[in-house]
Short mmCIF file of C-alpha atoms in Angstrom, two decimals:
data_model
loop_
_atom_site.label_atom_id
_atom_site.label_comp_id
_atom_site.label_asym_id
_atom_site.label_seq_id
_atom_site.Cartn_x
_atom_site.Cartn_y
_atom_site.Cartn_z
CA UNK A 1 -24.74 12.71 -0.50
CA UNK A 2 -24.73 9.00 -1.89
CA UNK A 3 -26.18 6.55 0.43
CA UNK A 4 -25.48 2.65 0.48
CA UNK A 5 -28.41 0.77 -0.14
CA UNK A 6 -30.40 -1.25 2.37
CA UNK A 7 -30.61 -4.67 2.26
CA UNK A 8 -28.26 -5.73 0.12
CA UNK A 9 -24.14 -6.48 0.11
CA UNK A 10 -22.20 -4.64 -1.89
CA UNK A 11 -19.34 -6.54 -3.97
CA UNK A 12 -15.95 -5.68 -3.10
CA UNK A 13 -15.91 -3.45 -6.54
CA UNK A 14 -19.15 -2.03 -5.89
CA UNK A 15 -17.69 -0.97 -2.09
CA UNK A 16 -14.73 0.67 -4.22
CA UNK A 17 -16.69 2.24 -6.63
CA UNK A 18 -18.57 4.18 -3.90
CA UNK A 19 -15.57 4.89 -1.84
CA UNK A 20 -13.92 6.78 -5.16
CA UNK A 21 -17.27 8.70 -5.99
CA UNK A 22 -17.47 10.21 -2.18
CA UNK A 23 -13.34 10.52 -2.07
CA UNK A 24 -12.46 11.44 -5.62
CA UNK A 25 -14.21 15.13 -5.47
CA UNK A 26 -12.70 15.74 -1.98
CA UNK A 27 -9.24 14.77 -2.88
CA UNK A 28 -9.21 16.58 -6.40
CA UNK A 29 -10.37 19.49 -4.21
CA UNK A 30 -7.39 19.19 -2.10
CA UNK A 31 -4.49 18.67 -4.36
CA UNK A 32 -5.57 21.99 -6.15
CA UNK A 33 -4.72 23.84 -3.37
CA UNK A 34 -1.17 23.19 -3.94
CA UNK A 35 1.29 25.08 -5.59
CA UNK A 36 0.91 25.01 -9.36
CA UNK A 37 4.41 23.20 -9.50
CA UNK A 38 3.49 20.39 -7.27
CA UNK A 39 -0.34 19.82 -8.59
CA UNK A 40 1.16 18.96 -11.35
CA UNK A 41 3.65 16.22 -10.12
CA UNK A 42 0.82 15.42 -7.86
CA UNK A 43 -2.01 15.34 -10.73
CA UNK A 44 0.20 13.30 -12.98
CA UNK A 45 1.20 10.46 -10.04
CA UNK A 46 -2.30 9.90 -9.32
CA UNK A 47 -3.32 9.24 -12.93
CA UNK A 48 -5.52 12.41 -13.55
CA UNK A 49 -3.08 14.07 -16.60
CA UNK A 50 0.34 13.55 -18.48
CA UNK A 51 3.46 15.53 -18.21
CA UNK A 52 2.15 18.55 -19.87
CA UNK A 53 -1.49 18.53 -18.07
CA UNK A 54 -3.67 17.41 -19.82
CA UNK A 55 -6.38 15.65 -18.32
CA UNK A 56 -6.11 11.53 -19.55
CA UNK A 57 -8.52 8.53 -18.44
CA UNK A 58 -6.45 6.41 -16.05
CA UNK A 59 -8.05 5.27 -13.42
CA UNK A 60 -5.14 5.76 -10.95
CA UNK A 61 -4.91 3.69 -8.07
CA UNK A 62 -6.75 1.08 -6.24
CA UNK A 63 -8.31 3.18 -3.83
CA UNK A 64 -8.39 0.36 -1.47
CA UNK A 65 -7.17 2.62 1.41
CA UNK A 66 -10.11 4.85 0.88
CA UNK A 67 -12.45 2.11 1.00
CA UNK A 68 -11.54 0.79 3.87
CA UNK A 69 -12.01 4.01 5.57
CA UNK A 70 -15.46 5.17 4.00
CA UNK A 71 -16.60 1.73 4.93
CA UNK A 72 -15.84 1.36 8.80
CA UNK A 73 -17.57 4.59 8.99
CA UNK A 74 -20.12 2.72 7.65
CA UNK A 75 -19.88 -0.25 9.34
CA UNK A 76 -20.33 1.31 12.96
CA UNK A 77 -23.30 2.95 12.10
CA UNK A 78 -22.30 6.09 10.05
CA UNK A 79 -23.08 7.46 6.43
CA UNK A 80 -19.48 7.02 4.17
CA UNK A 81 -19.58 10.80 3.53
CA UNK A 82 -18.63 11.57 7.73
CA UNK A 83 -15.18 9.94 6.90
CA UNK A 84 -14.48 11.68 3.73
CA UNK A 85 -11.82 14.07 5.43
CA UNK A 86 -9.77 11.28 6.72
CA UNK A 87 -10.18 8.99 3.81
CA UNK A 88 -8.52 12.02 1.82
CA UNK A 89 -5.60 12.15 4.31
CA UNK A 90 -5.19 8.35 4.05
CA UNK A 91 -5.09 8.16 0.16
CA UNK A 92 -2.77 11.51 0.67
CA UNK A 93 -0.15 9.70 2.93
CA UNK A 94 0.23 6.87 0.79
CA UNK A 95 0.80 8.37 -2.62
CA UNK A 96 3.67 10.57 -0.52
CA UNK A 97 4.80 6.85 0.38
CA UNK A 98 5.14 5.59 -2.95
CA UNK A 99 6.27 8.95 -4.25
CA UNK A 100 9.24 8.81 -2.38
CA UNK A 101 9.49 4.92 -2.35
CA UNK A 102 9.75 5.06 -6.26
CA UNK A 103 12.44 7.25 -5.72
CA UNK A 104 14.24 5.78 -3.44
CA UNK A 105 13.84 2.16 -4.92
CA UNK A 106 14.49 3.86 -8.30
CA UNK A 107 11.73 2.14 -10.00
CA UNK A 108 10.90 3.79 -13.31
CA UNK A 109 7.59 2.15 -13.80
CA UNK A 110 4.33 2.52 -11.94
CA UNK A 111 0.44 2.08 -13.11
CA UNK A 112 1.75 1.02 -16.82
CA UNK A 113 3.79 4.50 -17.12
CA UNK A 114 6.81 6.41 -16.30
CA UNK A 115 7.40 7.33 -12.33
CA UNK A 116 6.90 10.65 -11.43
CA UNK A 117 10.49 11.39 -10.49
CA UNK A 118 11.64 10.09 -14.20
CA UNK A 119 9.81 12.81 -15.35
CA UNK A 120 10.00 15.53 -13.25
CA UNK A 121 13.13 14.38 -11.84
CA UNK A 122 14.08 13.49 -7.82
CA UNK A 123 14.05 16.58 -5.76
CA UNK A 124 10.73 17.29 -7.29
CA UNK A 125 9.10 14.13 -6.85
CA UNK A 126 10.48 14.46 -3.14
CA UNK A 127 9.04 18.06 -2.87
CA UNK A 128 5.68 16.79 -3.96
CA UNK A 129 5.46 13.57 -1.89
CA UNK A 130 6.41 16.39 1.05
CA UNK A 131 3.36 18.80 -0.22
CA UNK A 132 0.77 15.32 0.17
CA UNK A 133 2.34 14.30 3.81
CA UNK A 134 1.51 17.76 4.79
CA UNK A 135 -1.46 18.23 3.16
CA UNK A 136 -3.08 15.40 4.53
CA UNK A 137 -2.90 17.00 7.69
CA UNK A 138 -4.18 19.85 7.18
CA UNK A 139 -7.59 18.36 5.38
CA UNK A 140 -7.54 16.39 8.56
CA UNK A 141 -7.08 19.32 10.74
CA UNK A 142 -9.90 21.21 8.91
CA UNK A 143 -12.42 18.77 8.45
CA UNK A 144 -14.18 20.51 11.62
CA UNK A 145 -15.08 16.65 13.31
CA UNK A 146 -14.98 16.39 17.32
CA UNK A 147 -12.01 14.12 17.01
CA UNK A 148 -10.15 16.29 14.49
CA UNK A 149 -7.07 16.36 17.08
CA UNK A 150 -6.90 13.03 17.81
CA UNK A 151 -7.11 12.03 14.34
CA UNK A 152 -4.24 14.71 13.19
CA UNK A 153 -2.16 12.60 16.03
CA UNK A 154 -2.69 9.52 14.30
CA UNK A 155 -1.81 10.59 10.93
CA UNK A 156 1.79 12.02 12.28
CA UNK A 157 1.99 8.64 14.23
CA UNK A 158 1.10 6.69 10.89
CA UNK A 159 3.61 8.77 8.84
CA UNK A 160 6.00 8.58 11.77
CA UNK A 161 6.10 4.47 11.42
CA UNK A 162 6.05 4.82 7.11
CA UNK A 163 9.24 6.61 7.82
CA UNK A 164 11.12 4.16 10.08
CA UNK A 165 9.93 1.41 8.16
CA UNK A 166 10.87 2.67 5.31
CA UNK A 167 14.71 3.06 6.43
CA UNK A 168 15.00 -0.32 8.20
CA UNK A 169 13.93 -1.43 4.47
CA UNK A 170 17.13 0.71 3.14
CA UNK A 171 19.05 -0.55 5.28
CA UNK A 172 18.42 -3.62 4.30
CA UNK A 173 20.35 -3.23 1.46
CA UNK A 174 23.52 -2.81 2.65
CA UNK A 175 23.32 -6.00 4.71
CA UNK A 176 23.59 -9.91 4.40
CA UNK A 177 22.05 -10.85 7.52
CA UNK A 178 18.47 -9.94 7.16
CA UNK A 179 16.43 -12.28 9.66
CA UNK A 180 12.58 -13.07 8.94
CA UNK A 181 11.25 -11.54 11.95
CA UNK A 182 12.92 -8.11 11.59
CA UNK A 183 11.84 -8.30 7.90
CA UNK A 184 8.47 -8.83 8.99
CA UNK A 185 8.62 -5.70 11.51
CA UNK A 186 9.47 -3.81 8.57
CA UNK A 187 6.73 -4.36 6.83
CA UNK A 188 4.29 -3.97 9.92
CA UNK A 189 5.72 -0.23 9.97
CA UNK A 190 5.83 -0.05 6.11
CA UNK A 191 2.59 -1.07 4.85
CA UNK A 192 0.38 -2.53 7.96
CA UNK A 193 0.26 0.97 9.80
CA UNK A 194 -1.27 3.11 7.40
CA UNK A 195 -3.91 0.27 6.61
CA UNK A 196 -4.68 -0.17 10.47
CA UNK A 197 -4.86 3.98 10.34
CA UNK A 198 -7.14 3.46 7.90
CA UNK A 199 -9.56 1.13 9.07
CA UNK A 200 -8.94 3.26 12.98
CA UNK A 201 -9.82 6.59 11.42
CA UNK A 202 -12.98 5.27 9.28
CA UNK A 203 -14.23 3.93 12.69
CA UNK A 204 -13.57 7.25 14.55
CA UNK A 205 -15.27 9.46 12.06
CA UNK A 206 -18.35 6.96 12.01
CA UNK A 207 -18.93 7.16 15.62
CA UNK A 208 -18.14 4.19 16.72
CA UNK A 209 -16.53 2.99 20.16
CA UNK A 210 -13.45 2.60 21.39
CA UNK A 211 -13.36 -1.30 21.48
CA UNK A 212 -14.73 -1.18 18.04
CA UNK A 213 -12.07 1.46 16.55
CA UNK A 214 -9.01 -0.75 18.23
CA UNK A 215 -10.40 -3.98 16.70
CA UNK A 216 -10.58 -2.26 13.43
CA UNK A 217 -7.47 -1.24 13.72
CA UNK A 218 -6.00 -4.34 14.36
CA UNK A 219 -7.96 -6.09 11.48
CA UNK A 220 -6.76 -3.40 9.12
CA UNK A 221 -2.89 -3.95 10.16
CA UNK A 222 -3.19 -7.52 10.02
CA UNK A 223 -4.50 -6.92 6.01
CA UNK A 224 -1.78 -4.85 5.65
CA UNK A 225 0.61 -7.22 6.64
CA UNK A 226 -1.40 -9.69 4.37
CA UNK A 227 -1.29 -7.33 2.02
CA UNK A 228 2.44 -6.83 2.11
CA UNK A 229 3.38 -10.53 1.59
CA UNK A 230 1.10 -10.42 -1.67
CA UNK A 231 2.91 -7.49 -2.76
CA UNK A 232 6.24 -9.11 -2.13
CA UNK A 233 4.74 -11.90 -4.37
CA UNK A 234 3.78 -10.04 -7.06
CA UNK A 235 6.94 -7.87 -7.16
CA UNK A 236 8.66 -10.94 -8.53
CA UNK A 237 5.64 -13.61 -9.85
CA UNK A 238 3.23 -11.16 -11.02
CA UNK A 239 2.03 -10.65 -14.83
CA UNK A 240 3.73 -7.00 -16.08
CA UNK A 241 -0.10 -6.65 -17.60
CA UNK A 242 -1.36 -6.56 -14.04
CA UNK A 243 0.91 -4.68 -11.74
CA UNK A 244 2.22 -2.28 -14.67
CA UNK A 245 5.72 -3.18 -12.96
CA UNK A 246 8.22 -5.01 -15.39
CA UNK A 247 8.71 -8.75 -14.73
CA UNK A 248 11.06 -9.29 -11.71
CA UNK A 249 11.00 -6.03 -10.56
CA UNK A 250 11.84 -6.18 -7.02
CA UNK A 251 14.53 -8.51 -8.15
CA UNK A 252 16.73 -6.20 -10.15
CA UNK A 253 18.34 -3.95 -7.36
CA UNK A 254 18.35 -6.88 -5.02
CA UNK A 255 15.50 -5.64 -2.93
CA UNK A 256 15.25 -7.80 0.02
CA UNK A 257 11.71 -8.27 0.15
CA UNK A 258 9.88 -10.87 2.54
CA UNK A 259 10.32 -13.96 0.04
CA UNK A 260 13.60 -13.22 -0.75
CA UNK A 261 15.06 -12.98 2.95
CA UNK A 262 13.03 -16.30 3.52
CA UNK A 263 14.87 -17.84 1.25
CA UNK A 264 18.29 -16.87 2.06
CA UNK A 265 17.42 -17.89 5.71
CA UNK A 266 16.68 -21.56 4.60
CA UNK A 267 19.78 -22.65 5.02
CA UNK A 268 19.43 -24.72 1.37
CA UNK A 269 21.79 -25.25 -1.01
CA UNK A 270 19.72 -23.36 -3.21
CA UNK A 271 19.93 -19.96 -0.45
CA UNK A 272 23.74 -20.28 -0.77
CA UNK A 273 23.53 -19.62 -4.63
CA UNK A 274 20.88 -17.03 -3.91
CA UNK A 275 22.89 -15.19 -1.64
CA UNK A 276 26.18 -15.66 -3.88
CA UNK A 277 24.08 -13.94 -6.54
CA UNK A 278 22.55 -11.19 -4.45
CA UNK A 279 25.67 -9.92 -1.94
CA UNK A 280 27.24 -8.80 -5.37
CA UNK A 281 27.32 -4.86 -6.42
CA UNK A 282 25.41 -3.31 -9.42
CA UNK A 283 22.13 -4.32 -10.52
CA UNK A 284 20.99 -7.94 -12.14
CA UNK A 285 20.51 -8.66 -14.97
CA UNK A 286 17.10 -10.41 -16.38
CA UNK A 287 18.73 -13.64 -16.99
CA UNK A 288 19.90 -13.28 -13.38
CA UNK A 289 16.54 -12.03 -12.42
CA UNK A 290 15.17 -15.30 -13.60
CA UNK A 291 17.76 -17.16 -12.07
CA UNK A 292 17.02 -15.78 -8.69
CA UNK A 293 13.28 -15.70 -8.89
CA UNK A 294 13.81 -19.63 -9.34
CA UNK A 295 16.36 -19.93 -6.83
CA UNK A 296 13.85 -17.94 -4.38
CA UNK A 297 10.61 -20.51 -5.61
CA UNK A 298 13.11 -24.06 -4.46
CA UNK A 299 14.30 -22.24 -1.00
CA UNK A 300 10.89 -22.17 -0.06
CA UNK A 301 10.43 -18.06 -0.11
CA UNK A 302 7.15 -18.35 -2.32
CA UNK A 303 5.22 -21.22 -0.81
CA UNK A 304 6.25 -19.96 3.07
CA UNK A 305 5.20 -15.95 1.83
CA UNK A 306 1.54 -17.80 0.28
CA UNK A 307 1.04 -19.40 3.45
CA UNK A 308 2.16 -15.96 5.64
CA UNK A 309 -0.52 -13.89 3.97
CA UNK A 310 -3.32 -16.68 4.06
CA UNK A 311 -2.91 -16.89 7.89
CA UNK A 312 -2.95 -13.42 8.41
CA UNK A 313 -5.88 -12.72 6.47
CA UNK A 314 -7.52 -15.63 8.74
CA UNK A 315 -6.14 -13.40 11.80
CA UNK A 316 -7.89 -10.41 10.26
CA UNK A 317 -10.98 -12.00 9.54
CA UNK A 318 -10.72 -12.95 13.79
CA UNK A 319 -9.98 -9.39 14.39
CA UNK A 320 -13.37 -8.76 12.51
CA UNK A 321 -15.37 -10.87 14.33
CA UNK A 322 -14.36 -9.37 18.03
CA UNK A 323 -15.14 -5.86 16.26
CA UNK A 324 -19.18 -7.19 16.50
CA UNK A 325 -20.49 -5.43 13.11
CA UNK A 326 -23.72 -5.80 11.52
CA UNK A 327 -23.65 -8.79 8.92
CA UNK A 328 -23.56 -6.79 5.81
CA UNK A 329 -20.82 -4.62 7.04
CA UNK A 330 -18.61 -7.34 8.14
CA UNK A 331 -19.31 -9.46 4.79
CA UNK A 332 -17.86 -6.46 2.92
CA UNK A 333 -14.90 -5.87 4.90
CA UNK A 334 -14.10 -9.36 4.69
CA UNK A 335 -14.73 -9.41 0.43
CA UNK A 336 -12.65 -6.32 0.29
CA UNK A 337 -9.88 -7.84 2.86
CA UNK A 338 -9.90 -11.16 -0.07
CA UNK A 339 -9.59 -8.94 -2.94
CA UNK A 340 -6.62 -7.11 -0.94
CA UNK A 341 -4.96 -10.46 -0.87
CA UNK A 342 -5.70 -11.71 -4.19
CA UNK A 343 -2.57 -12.85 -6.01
CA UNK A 344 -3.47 -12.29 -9.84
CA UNK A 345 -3.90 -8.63 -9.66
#
């Protein structure tokens, strides 16, 4: 078992790179219990082969989910490798997220190549975002750990607010009155649960107590939230090279993402040819794209979504401090919390 060496503080990469070497094996291990049909779709979302199998050198995802897990284990007095199980389920539940949010956004692009459902088409990529919801639970339920149960529970809860986030966000869509606080609820159930799980589940597999596991848990929801708006940022500003999304991506099928409703709320000229441009039917254009991404920058959307995610990475870091770590510890959580919230990436 690898063991994090004393003394020093890790870099935020250096905390990732250990979280994939203990996760990587374990959740390999796991998706090859599926059904040939779904390892596949599985395999190819998470990087490890192409379309035909073959194994390929992508690197996948971040694995920040992971890391956050393996190191609140760590931080309340555990070795990484006692949260292993749950960091598994974590990673599990989010690529059945973003399975099914590519999908459902129809977004043909992810990690610089095709989405899984333009290759294998929908109901599959559906069927094998189902076979990683359900298999997290069971690595969960197996994992043998006195607070197996409890953690199972908060999985299903996790999942449980993924989903109903993830239909406020589609019905979204269909309306013109978005507010900013209902937006932000969505993305509290979207993306700040399973980050909050995350950080709750690392903390419950280490050991640690209960005030400690429910300030972690608020620290990692707050970062997801932080997260979210970053995300939001990058789905319109950020560099194609980067995000391996295409420029403007959220913009395209009018996704009503926190900048955007921000800026149709301003009540500025410029939010009355924003919303002109985005209550219409079919998708825009990339000279419209443009148009709106500029539209969205003068209403406000980008500077007030910069300064959202800056304050609640300051609430995290609060969150943090009342969770009473060891120094090194809580200096890693907080360089992994900045890198989460880095907006060139």
């Amino acid at each position: 078992m690898e063991t994090v060496q004393a003394g020093r503080t890790r870099t935020a990469a250096e905390v990732i790179d250990h979280a994939r070497r203990l996760v990587d094996p374990a959740l390999r291990g796991a998706v090859d219990t599926l059904g040939p049909s779904m390892r596949r779709i599985a395999g190819y979302h998470l990087g490890w082969w192409d379309a035909d199998g073959t194994p390929v050198r992508e690197s996948g995802g971040k694995a920040i989910r992971p890391a956050l897990t393996v190191l609140c284990a760590e931080a309340v007095g555990a070795t990484g490798g006692a949260a292993v199980p749950v960091a598994v389920a974590v990673e599990l539940v989010h690529n059945f997220s973003l399975l099914h949010d590519d999908v459902i956004d129809r977004d043909t692009t992810r990690r610089h190549r095709p989405t899984a459902w333009t290759v294998f088409g929908r109901g599959d990529a559906i069927l094998a975002g189902d076979a990683l919801s359900t298999l997290a639970v069971d690595v969960v339920a197996g994992s043998g750990h006195p607070h197996a149960l409890e953690a199972v529970r908060m999985v299903n809860a996790t999942v449980q607010e993924l989903i109903d986030g993830q239909s406020v966000d589609m019905a979204f869509e269909s309306r013109d009155d978005v507010g900013v606080a209902e937006c932000r609820a969505m993305a509290e159930s979207k993306t700040g649960a399973l980050l909050s799980c995350a950080c709750a589940l690392g903390a419950l597999y280490g050991g640690g107590d209960r005030a400690r596991v429910a300030a972690l848990a608020e620290f990692g929801g707050l970062l997801g939230l932080a997260f979210q708006f970053v995300d939001d940022l990058l789905g319109i500003w950020g560099d194609p090279a980067l995000t391996g999304k295409p420029a403007h991506s959220d913009l395209g099928n009018r996704k009503k993402s926190l900048p955007v409703v921000a800026a149709l709320n301003s009540r500025s000229p410029q939010a009355v040819e924003l919303a002109e441009l985005y209550h219409g039917g079919g998708e825009l254009d990339r000279d419209d794209q443009a148009r709106a991404a500029r539209l969205i920058e003068e209403a406000g959307g980008r500077a007030w979504s910069t300064g959202q995610a800056d304050s609640l990475l300051d609430l995290a870091m609060d969150r943090l401090a009342v969770a009473e770590l060891p120094d090194g510890p809580t200096a890693e959580l907080a360089a992994l919390a900045r890198l989460v919230t880095r907006r060139d990436h």
